[in-house]
PDB file of N, CA and C in Angstrom:
ATOM      1  N   PRO A   1     -11.325  27.711  -4.639  1.00 93.00           N
ATOM      2  CA  PRO A   1     -10.987  26.804  -5.726  1.00 93.00           C
ATOM      3  C   PRO A   1     -11.203  25.338  -5.308  1.00 93.00           C
ATOM      4  N   THR A   2     -11.376  24.491  -6.258  1.00 91.00           N
ATOM      5  CA  THR A   2     -11.557  23.068  -5.989  1.00 91.00           C
ATOM      6  C   THR A   2     -10.258  22.441  -5.507  1.00 91.00           C
ATOM      7  N   VAL A   3      -9.128  22.823  -6.107  1.00 93.00           N
ATOM      8  CA  VAL A   3      -7.820  22.256  -5.768  1.00 93.00           C
ATOM      9  C   VAL A   3      -6.857  23.386  -5.432  1.00 93.00           C
ATOM     10  N   VAL A   4      -6.052  23.165  -4.400  1.00 96.00           N
ATOM     11  CA  VAL A   4      -5.018  24.113  -3.995  1.00 96.00           C
ATOM     12  C   VAL A   4      -3.700  23.344  -3.941  1.00 96.00           C
ATOM     13  N   LEU A   5      -2.658  23.913  -4.499  1.00 96.00           N
ATOM     14  CA  LEU A   5      -1.332  23.299  -4.464  1.00 96.00           C
ATOM     15  C   LEU A   5      -0.333  24.395  -4.122  1.00 96.00           C
ATOM     16  N   TYR A   6       0.483  24.134  -3.099  1.00 97.00           N
ATOM     17  CA  TYR A   6       1.503  25.118  -2.742  1.00 97.00           C
ATOM     18  C   TYR A   6       2.759  24.411  -2.247  1.00 97.00           C
ATOM     19  N   GLU A   7       3.881  25.103  -2.365  1.00 97.00           N
ATOM     20  CA  GLU A   7       5.156  24.578  -1.910  1.00 97.00           C
ATOM     21  C   GLU A   7       5.293  24.861  -0.418  1.00 97.00           C
ATOM     22  N   HIS A   8       5.440  23.822   0.370  1.00 96.00           N
ATOM     23  CA  HIS A   8       5.550  23.994   1.818  1.00 96.00           C
ATOM     24  C   HIS A   8       6.993  23.891   2.321  1.00 96.00           C
ATOM     25  N   SER A   9       7.910  23.522   1.458  1.00 94.00           N
ATOM     26  CA  SER A   9       9.272  23.218   1.907  1.00 94.00           C
ATOM     27  C   SER A   9      10.012  24.410   2.519  1.00 94.00           C
ATOM     28  N   HIS A  10       9.569  25.617   2.249  1.00 94.00           N
ATOM     29  CA  HIS A  10      10.243  26.792   2.806  1.00 94.00           C
ATOM     30  C   HIS A  10       9.507  27.377   4.010  1.00 94.00           C
ATOM     31  N   LEU A  11       8.438  26.727   4.427  1.00 97.00           N
ATOM     32  CA  LEU A  11       7.676  27.205   5.584  1.00 97.00           C
ATOM     33  C   LEU A  11       8.272  26.639   6.873  1.00 97.00           C
ATOM     34  N   THR A  12       8.151  27.406   7.927  1.00 97.00           N
ATOM     35  CA  THR A  12       8.532  26.874   9.237  1.00 97.00           C
ATOM     36  C   THR A  12       7.507  25.810   9.623  1.00 97.00           C
ATOM     37  N   PRO A  13       7.845  24.916  10.533  1.00 96.00           N
ATOM     38  CA  PRO A  13       6.856  23.919  10.962  1.00 96.00           C
ATOM     39  C   PRO A  13       5.555  24.557  11.471  1.00 96.00           C
ATOM     40  N   GLN A  14       5.680  25.673  12.172  1.00 98.00           N
ATOM     41  CA  GLN A  14       4.491  26.359  12.685  1.00 98.00           C
ATOM     42  C   GLN A  14       3.646  26.921  11.537  1.00 98.00           C
ATOM     43  N   ASP A  15       4.277  27.542  10.553  1.00 97.00           N
ATOM     44  CA  ASP A  15       3.541  28.079   9.406  1.00 97.00           C
ATOM     45  C   ASP A  15       2.935  26.960   8.560  1.00 97.00           C
ATOM     46  N   ARG A  16       3.639  25.861   8.477  1.00 97.00           N
ATOM     47  CA  ARG A  16       3.152  24.704   7.727  1.00 97.00           C
ATOM     48  C   ARG A  16       1.861  24.177   8.355  1.00 97.00           C
ATOM     49  N   ARG A  17       1.873  24.010   9.676  1.00 97.00           N
ATOM     50  CA  ARG A  17       0.680  23.530  10.377  1.00 97.00           C
ATOM     51  C   ARG A  17      -0.441  24.546  10.284  1.00 97.00           C
ATOM     52  N   SER A  18      -0.115  25.820  10.364  1.00 98.00           N
ATOM     53  CA  SER A  18      -1.119  26.874  10.242  1.00 98.00           C
ATOM     54  C   SER A  18      -1.803  26.817   8.878  1.00 98.00           C
ATOM     55  N   ALA A  19      -1.027  26.602   7.833  1.00 97.00           N
ATOM     56  CA  ALA A  19      -1.592  26.495   6.481  1.00 97.00           C
ATOM     57  C   ALA A  19      -2.496  25.269   6.376  1.00 97.00           C
ATOM     58  N   GLN A  20      -2.076  24.160   6.979  1.00 97.00           N
ATOM     59  CA  GLN A  20      -2.900  22.955   6.961  1.00 97.00           C
ATOM     60  C   GLN A  20      -4.203  23.167   7.726  1.00 97.00           C
ATOM     61  N   ASN A  21      -4.111  23.836   8.853  1.00 98.00           N
ATOM     62  CA  ASN A  21      -5.320  24.148   9.627  1.00 98.00           C
ATOM     63  C   ASN A  21      -6.265  25.039   8.830  1.00 98.00           C
ATOM     64  N   ARG A  22      -5.686  25.974   8.092  1.00 97.00           N
ATOM     65  CA  ARG A  22      -6.502  26.863   7.269  1.00 97.00           C
ATOM     66  C   ARG A  22      -7.237  26.065   6.194  1.00 97.00           C
ATOM     67  N   LEU A  23      -6.527  25.154   5.538  1.00 97.00           N
ATOM     68  CA  LEU A  23      -7.167  24.299   4.532  1.00 97.00           C
ATOM     69  C   LEU A  23      -8.331  23.530   5.162  1.00 97.00           C
ATOM     70  N   GLU A  24      -8.088  22.923   6.313  1.00 97.00           N
ATOM     71  CA  GLU A  24      -9.143  22.168   6.992  1.00 97.00           C
ATOM     72  C   GLU A  24     -10.332  23.049   7.335  1.00 97.00           C
ATOM     73  N   SER A  25     -10.064  24.265   7.801  1.00 98.00           N
ATOM     74  CA  SER A  25     -11.158  25.161   8.194  1.00 98.00           C
ATOM     75  C   SER A  25     -12.013  25.588   7.000  1.00 98.00           C
ATOM     76  N   TYR A  26     -11.443  25.547   5.801  1.00 97.00           N
ATOM     77  CA  TYR A  26     -12.186  25.882   4.587  1.00 97.00           C
ATOM     78  C   TYR A  26     -12.740  24.648   3.877  1.00 97.00           C
ATOM     79  N   GLY A  27     -12.653  23.489   4.539  1.00 96.00           N
ATOM     80  CA  GLY A  27     -13.282  22.295   4.001  1.00 96.00           C
ATOM     81  C   GLY A  27     -12.457  21.504   3.005  1.00 96.00           C
ATOM     82  N   TYR A  28     -11.148  21.571   3.138  1.00 97.00           N
ATOM     83  CA  TYR A  28     -10.271  20.834   2.232  1.00 97.00           C
ATOM     84  C   TYR A  28      -9.694  19.588   2.904  1.00 97.00           C
ATOM     85  N   ALA A  29      -9.593  18.522   2.148  1.00 95.00           N
ATOM     86  CA  ALA A  29      -8.739  17.401   2.505  1.00 95.00           C
ATOM     87  C   ALA A  29      -7.366  17.777   1.971  1.00 95.00           C
ATOM     88  N   TRP A  30      -6.308  17.429   2.668  1.00 95.00           N
ATOM     89  CA  TRP A  30      -4.978  17.796   2.183  1.00 95.00           C
ATOM     90  C   TRP A  30      -4.018  16.637   2.387  1.00 95.00           C
ATOM     91  N   HIS A  31      -2.946  16.688   1.624  1.00 92.00           N
ATOM     92  CA  HIS A  31      -1.897  15.676   1.746  1.00 92.00           C
ATOM     93  C   HIS A  31      -0.568  16.319   1.370  1.00 92.00           C
ATOM     94  N   GLU A  32       0.456  15.982   2.135  1.00 91.00           N
ATOM     95  CA  GLU A  32       1.792  16.485   1.826  1.00 91.00           C
ATOM     96  C   GLU A  32       2.479  15.571   0.834  1.00 91.00           C
ATOM     97  N   LEU A  33       2.995  16.174  -0.211  1.00 87.00           N
ATOM     98  CA  LEU A  33       3.859  15.484  -1.160  1.00 87.00           C
ATOM     99  C   LEU A  33       5.292  15.787  -0.718  1.00 87.00           C
ATOM    100  N   THR A  34       6.271  15.526  -1.519  1.00 86.00           N
ATOM    101  CA  THR A  34       7.654  15.739  -1.104  1.00 86.00           C
ATOM    102  C   THR A  34       7.923  17.186  -0.697  1.00 86.00           C
ATOM    103  N   ASN A  35       7.653  18.131  -1.570  1.00 92.00           N
ATOM    104  CA  ASN A  35       7.891  19.548  -1.279  1.00 92.00           C
ATOM    105  C   ASN A  35       6.628  20.391  -1.315  1.00 92.00           C
ATOM    106  N   ASP A  36       5.536  19.785  -1.680  1.00 94.00           N
ATOM    107  CA  ASP A  36       4.287  20.509  -1.882  1.00 94.00           C
ATOM    108  C   ASP A  36       3.169  19.930  -1.019  1.00 94.00           C
ATOM    109  N   THR A  37       2.157  20.739  -0.820  1.00 95.00           N
ATOM    110  CA  THR A  37       0.918  20.277  -0.192  1.00 95.00           C
ATOM    111  C   THR A  37      -0.181  20.482  -1.211  1.00 95.00           C
ATOM    112  N   ILE A  38      -1.032  19.468  -1.351  1.00 94.00           N
ATOM    113  CA  ILE A  38      -2.175  19.562  -2.244  1.00 94.00           C
ATOM    114  C   ILE A  38      -3.434  19.452  -1.399  1.00 94.00           C
ATOM    115  N   GLY A  39      -4.383  20.287  -1.692  1.00 95.00           N
ATOM    116  CA  GLY A  39      -5.659  20.256  -0.991  1.00 95.00           C
ATOM    117  C   GLY A  39      -6.801  20.209  -1.990  1.00 95.00           C
ATOM    118  N   ILE A  40      -7.853  19.500  -1.621  1.00 94.00           N
ATOM    119  CA  ILE A  40      -9.032  19.407  -2.483  1.00 94.00           C
ATOM    120  C   ILE A  40     -10.266  19.490  -1.598  1.00 94.00           C
ATOM    121  N   ARG A  41     -11.273  20.178  -2.081  1.00 94.00           N
ATOM    122  CA  ARG A  41     -12.490  20.352  -1.283  1.00 94.00           C
ATOM    123  C   ARG A  41     -13.173  19.020  -1.028  1.00 94.00           C
ATOM    124  N   HIS A  42     -13.490  18.768   0.249  1.00 91.00           N
ATOM    125  CA  HIS A  42     -14.175  17.527   0.630  1.00 91.00           C
ATOM    126  C   HIS A  42     -15.457  17.332  -0.171  1.00 91.00           C
ATOM    127  N   GLN A  43     -16.221  18.391  -0.351  1.00 91.00           N
ATOM    128  CA  GLN A  43     -17.509  18.254  -1.031  1.00 91.00           C
ATOM    129  C   GLN A  43     -17.337  17.777  -2.467  1.00 91.00           C
ATOM    130  N   MET A  44     -16.237  18.121  -3.106  1.00 90.00           N
ATOM    131  CA  MET A  44     -16.004  17.676  -4.477  1.00 90.00           C
ATOM    132  C   MET A  44     -15.647  16.187  -4.529  1.00 90.00           C
ATOM    133  N   LEU A  45     -14.997  15.700  -3.475  1.00 87.00           N
ATOM    134  CA  LEU A  45     -14.643  14.283  -3.440  1.00 87.00           C
ATOM    135  C   LEU A  45     -15.896  13.414  -3.407  1.00 87.00           C
ATOM    136  N   GLY A  46     -16.943  13.904  -2.757  1.00 85.00           N
ATOM    137  CA  GLY A  46     -18.190  13.158  -2.694  1.00 85.00           C
ATOM    138  C   GLY A  46     -19.051  13.307  -3.938  1.00 85.00           C
ATOM    139  N   LYS A  47     -18.891  14.397  -4.654  1.00 89.00           N
ATOM    140  CA  LYS A  47     -19.718  14.660  -5.833  1.00 89.00           C
ATOM    141  C   LYS A  47     -19.201  13.993  -7.103  1.00 89.00           C
ATOM    142  N   ASP A  48     -17.911  13.854  -7.213  1.00 86.00           N
ATOM    143  CA  ASP A  48     -17.296  13.361  -8.444  1.00 86.00           C
ATOM    144  C   ASP A  48     -16.502  12.093  -8.135  1.00 86.00           C
ATOM    145  N   ARG A  49     -17.021  10.937  -8.526  1.00 89.00           N
ATOM    146  CA  ARG A  49     -16.356   9.671  -8.216  1.00 89.00           C
ATOM    147  C   ARG A  49     -14.966   9.580  -8.834  1.00 89.00           C
ATOM    148  N   ARG A  50     -14.814  10.104 -10.041  1.00 90.00           N
ATOM    149  CA  ARG A  50     -13.500  10.060 -10.690  1.00 90.00           C
ATOM    150  C   ARG A  50     -12.485  10.879  -9.904  1.00 90.00           C
ATOM    151  N   LEU A  51     -12.910  12.046  -9.449  1.00 89.00           N
ATOM    152  CA  LEU A  51     -12.027  12.898  -8.668  1.00 89.00           C
ATOM    153  C   LEU A  51     -11.668  12.230  -7.341  1.00 89.00           C
ATOM    154  N   GLY A  52     -12.640  11.588  -6.712  1.00 89.00           N
ATOM    155  CA  GLY A  52     -12.380  10.866  -5.474  1.00 89.00           C
ATOM    156  C   GLY A  52     -11.394   9.728  -5.676  1.00 89.00           C
ATOM    157  N   ARG A  53     -11.545   9.006  -6.768  1.00 90.00           N
ATOM    158  CA  ARG A  53     -10.633   7.910  -7.077  1.00 90.00           C
ATOM    159  C   ARG A  53      -9.224   8.446  -7.345  1.00 90.00           C
ATOM    160  N   LEU A  54      -9.128   9.539  -8.092  1.00 89.00           N
ATOM    161  CA  LEU A  54      -7.832  10.156  -8.375  1.00 89.00           C
ATOM    162  C   LEU A  54      -7.166  10.629  -7.082  1.00 89.00           C
ATOM    163  N   TRP A  55      -7.946  11.228  -6.184  1.00 91.00           N
ATOM    164  CA  TRP A  55      -7.411  11.698  -4.903  1.00 91.00           C
ATOM    165  C   TRP A  55      -6.821  10.529  -4.114  1.00 91.00           C
ATOM    166  N   ARG A  56      -7.552   9.419  -4.049  1.00 90.00           N
ATOM    167  CA  ARG A  56      -7.054   8.254  -3.324  1.00 90.00           C
ATOM    168  C   ARG A  56      -5.765   7.728  -3.954  1.00 90.00           C
ATOM    169  N   GLN A  57      -5.668   7.786  -5.268  1.00 90.00           N
ATOM    170  CA  GLN A  57      -4.449   7.341  -5.955  1.00 90.00           C
ATOM    171  C   GLN A  57      -3.272   8.262  -5.631  1.00 90.00           C
ATOM    172  N   VAL A  58      -3.508   9.555  -5.628  1.00 87.00           N
ATOM    173  CA  VAL A  58      -2.452  10.529  -5.305  1.00 87.00           C
ATOM    174  C   VAL A  58      -1.952  10.290  -3.889  1.00 87.00           C
ATOM    175  N   VAL A  59      -2.870  10.132  -2.941  1.00 87.00           N
ATOM    176  CA  VAL A  59      -2.485   9.921  -1.549  1.00 87.00           C
ATOM    177  C   VAL A  59      -1.714   8.608  -1.400  1.00 87.00           C
ATOM    178  N   ALA A  60      -2.192   7.552  -2.035  1.00 88.00           N
ATOM    179  CA  ALA A  60      -1.515   6.256  -1.946  1.00 88.00           C
ATOM    180  C   ALA A  60      -0.117   6.330  -2.556  1.00 88.00           C
ATOM    181  N   HIS A  61      -0.003   6.960  -3.703  1.00 86.00           N
ATOM    182  CA  HIS A  61       1.299   7.073  -4.367  1.00 86.00           C
ATOM    183  C   HIS A  61       2.258   7.908  -3.523  1.00 86.00           C
ATOM    184  N   ALA A  62       1.799   9.042  -3.034  1.00 80.00           N
ATOM    185  CA  ALA A  62       2.653   9.908  -2.228  1.00 80.00           C
ATOM    186  C   ALA A  62       3.100   9.201  -0.952  1.00 80.00           C
ATOM    187  N   SER A  63       2.221   8.431  -0.346  1.00 78.00           N
ATOM    188  CA  SER A  63       2.566   7.685   0.857  1.00 78.00           C
ATOM    189  C   SER A  63       3.608   6.621   0.554  1.00 78.00           C
ATOM    190  N   ALA A  64       3.471   5.961  -0.582  1.00 79.00           N
ATOM    191  CA  ALA A  64       4.444   4.932  -0.980  1.00 79.00           C
ATOM    192  C   ALA A  64       5.812   5.556  -1.240  1.00 79.00           C
ATOM    193  N   VAL A  65       5.837   6.703  -1.872  1.00 74.00           N
ATOM    194  CA  VAL A  65       7.102   7.389  -2.155  1.00 74.00           C
ATOM    195  C   VAL A  65       7.765   7.799  -0.844  1.00 74.00           C
ATOM    196  N   LYS A  66       7.007   8.332   0.105  1.00 70.00           N
ATOM    197  CA  LYS A  66       7.563   8.731   1.391  1.00 70.00           C
ATOM    198  C   LYS A  66       8.139   7.522   2.133  1.00 70.00           C
ATOM    199  N   ALA A  67       7.464   6.376   2.020  1.00 72.00           N
ATOM    200  CA  ALA A  67       7.933   5.169   2.705  1.00 72.00           C
ATOM    201  C   ALA A  67       9.262   4.686   2.141  1.00 72.00           C
ATOM    202  N   GLU A  68       9.502   4.950   0.870  1.00 71.00           N
ATOM    203  CA  GLU A  68      10.757   4.525   0.228  1.00 71.00           C
ATOM    204  C   GLU A  68      11.928   5.387   0.646  1.00 71.00           C
ATOM    205  N   VAL A  69      11.642   6.616   1.044  1.00 62.00           N
ATOM    206  CA  VAL A  69      12.717   7.570   1.377  1.00 62.00           C
ATOM    207  C   VAL A  69      13.275   7.348   2.722  1.00 62.00           C
TER     208      VAL A  69
END
């Protein structure tokens, strides 16, 4: 799929990292939100400028929210 979203809050730290490694091995960029991880295929970020811009906005927003907490 182009986008993957899953809840990571119930995973152990080891399982969480394993899932992130799996995303990377399948060519996904990923970012942790508060309770979820979102992944998007790297190749799609380069093909669709709107999608790339949206991804950067999601990452920036999520980072700002984490900084406030």
